Amino acid sequence: MKLTRRNFIKQGIGAAALSLVPAPYSFAMAQDGFLEIRAIKSEQKIYPGDAPESTLWTYNGQAPGPEIRVKQGERVKVRFINELEEPSSIHWHGIRIDNAMDGVSGLTQEAVKPGERFEYEFVVPDAGTYWYHAHNKSWNQVARGLYGPLIVEEPYPTFDAEHDLTLVIDDWRVDRNGQLDEQSFGAMMDWSHGGRLGNWLTVNGGSMPEIVLKAGEAYRLRLINVCNSRVLEMDLNRLGAKVLAFDGQPLGQPEVIDYSPYSFGPAQRVDLLVIPQEGKGFALEELSGDTPFPYAHFKVTGTGGNKTSIPSLKPNAIPAPDLEKASQHRLHMTGGAMGRIGKVFYKGKELQGEDFPRTKQFWAFNSVANLSESPFFSAEIGETVIIEFINDTAFPHAMHVHGHHFQILEREDSEIDEGRPWKDTFLIGPTQTTRIAFVADNPGKWLLHCHMLEHAAAGMTTWFKVT
Ligand code: C2O
Ligand code: CU
């Protein structure tokens, strides 16, 4: 499914200028210092014009959920209260966290049942842009609205509140009325192809917002891709933007990405530095369709007379991989439409013919679909691991490692040399091979999966152990 405007009711941008940032701190702080986050159903408009509201699953009644802002090194205390009819849990994406707080239902905790609660308590080691989202049946729960931004501020002054904007980008699949298309949840076609792709994009829950910036001033735009499966394609040159950080982790210098499109995968974050020029408005555009599809507009006011200074961001302390002493692991990714899957084991049994549509397992890592008893690999604390990902499928994937950030050592078949920034999620194209490395310094059981959430559910999920 593509994003084309002609599928939809005509709508005016003027009327849709929406408040930009999800209200921060709009959650109750309990007496004991816990932030309370409730998973509840809530009515919200996701498509403009006369479209009726949709029933979303939200944190505290809004999608995105409230922006959590804390300082680096601070202890975060969240009381999660599940008022939905389905069990759930919260994962803190990109936070190098204690394993018990990672929020993965079925691996690090039991899903929190309807009416029950769970207390998360952890220290945030890295400054940067992160997010939180449901991690039980994520393909369903995240698509219905269970996500929010988690911003960890640097302990020194950087961009002030006026120049620091969070933009949570989601693609919704809406029906002819402009309401969340509920019928199509779990569609086999999505699971075996490119995942659930939406047909309408929102920024912070609003359609086509207009954001007003001042000429000549330096802004940090924190983009978070919370789409189930959409790789957003953008042209950073057209935005006049430089990259400050990937997946929360700052680069040494703001960097120009001169190729286009820049592919921004599901779950990834990119912090952009933008200094608007007088009278030159610009837009965030999705470029994967036939024509550019703008989904947020930036209006520039003022003359840019004020000189601006660009704050610099210090790197977080992540241990450097010791490549000489690394252990090596290989992940062979197979399956999906137009691909081979070969032998597949699911819950210890080999799948045959009819088992595939019945179990909805269409993908495999090293011939195993989904979690097995034994881990993909075990590492000792402090050990450097190198993982080679071989994408033997006809689709791109957004591979995410829990509990650690890694560096990309090499991408075969790619002309892009991106240096070695730290990431927690990387895109791998069809038939490509990519090697990553990290120090396994965080004890526990960690998930490694495709963040195209239908792929994860349909087999592309494994785990590793650090002891
Ligand atoms: Cu964004 Cu398994 O997580
Ligand atoms: Cu995938």
mmCIF file of N, CA and C and ligand atoms in Angstrom, residues 91 93-94 104 131 133 135 138 267 400 402 425 447 449 451 453, ligand 1:
data_model
loop_
_atom_site.group_PDB
_atom_site.id
_atom_site.type_symbol
_atom_site.label_atom_id
_atom_site.label_comp_id
_atom_site.label_asym_id
_atom_site.label_seq_id
_atom_site.Cartn_x
_atom_site.Cartn_y
_atom_site.Cartn_z
ATOM 1 N N HIS A 91 8.239 -1.650 26.877
ATOM 2 C CA HIS A 91 9.665 -1.759 26.566
ATOM 3 C C HIS A 91 10.213 -0.351 26.366
ATOM 4 N N HIS A 93 12.739 1.436 24.518
ATOM 5 C CA HIS A 93 13.558 1.143 23.340
ATOM 6 C C HIS A 93 14.831 1.979 23.294
ATOM 7 N N GLY A 94 15.959 1.280 23.258
ATOM 8 C CA GLY A 94 17.257 1.945 23.137
ATOM 9 C C GLY A 94 17.919 2.265 24.456
ATOM 10 N N VAL A 104 9.969 -7.051 28.062
ATOM 11 C CA VAL A 104 9.607 -7.969 26.984
ATOM 12 C C VAL A 104 8.730 -9.097 27.533
ATOM 13 N N TRP A 131 12.401 5.902 22.955
ATOM 14 C CA TRP A 131 10.939 5.829 23.005
ATOM 15 C C TRP A 131 10.521 4.605 23.766
ATOM 16 N N HIS A 133 7.311 1.593 24.127
ATOM 17 C CA HIS A 133 6.167 1.032 23.414
ATOM 18 C C HIS A 133 5.778 -0.314 24.005
ATOM 19 N N HIS A 135 5.209 -4.178 24.391
ATOM 20 C CA HIS A 135 6.007 -5.299 23.894
ATOM 21 C C HIS A 135 5.330 -6.624 24.187
ATOM 22 N N SER A 138 3.151 -6.759 19.864
ATOM 23 C CA SER A 138 3.442 -5.379 19.453
ATOM 24 C C SER A 138 2.811 -5.047 18.112
ATOM 25 N N ALA A 267 11.391 2.154 14.230
ATOM 26 C CA ALA A 267 12.036 2.162 15.556
ATOM 27 C C ALA A 267 13.271 3.035 15.623
ATOM 28 N N HIS A 400 16.888 -5.011 15.301
ATOM 29 C CA HIS A 400 17.035 -4.321 16.585
ATOM 30 C C HIS A 400 17.625 -5.255 17.636
ATOM 31 N N HIS A 402 18.311 -5.650 21.629
ATOM 32 C CA HIS A 402 17.917 -5.119 22.940
ATOM 33 C C HIS A 402 19.122 -4.968 23.864
ATOM 34 N N THR A 425 19.233 -0.045 16.038
ATOM 35 C CA THR A 425 18.412 -0.644 14.988
ATOM 36 C C THR A 425 19.053 -0.307 13.649
ATOM 37 N N LEU A 447 16.452 -9.763 23.545
ATOM 38 C CA LEU A 447 15.798 -10.036 22.275
ATOM 39 C C LEU A 447 16.595 -9.426 21.125
ATOM 40 N N HIS A 449 15.521 -8.829 17.086
ATOM 41 C CA HIS A 449 14.406 -9.084 16.167
ATOM 42 C C HIS A 449 14.301 -8.026 15.098
ATOM 43 N N HIS A 451 12.290 -5.118 13.566
ATOM 44 C CA HIS A 451 11.325 -4.184 14.151
ATOM 45 C C HIS A 451 10.173 -3.872 13.197
ATOM 46 N N LEU A 453 7.035 -5.045 12.756
ATOM 47 C CA LEU A 453 6.450 -5.807 13.852
ATOM 48 C C LEU A 453 5.718 -7.063 13.392
HETATM 49 CU CU1 C2O B 1 11.368 -1.411 20.081
HETATM 50 CU CU2 C2O B 1 11.840 -5.381 20.894
HETATM 51 O O1 C2O B 1 11.610 -3.372 20.527
#
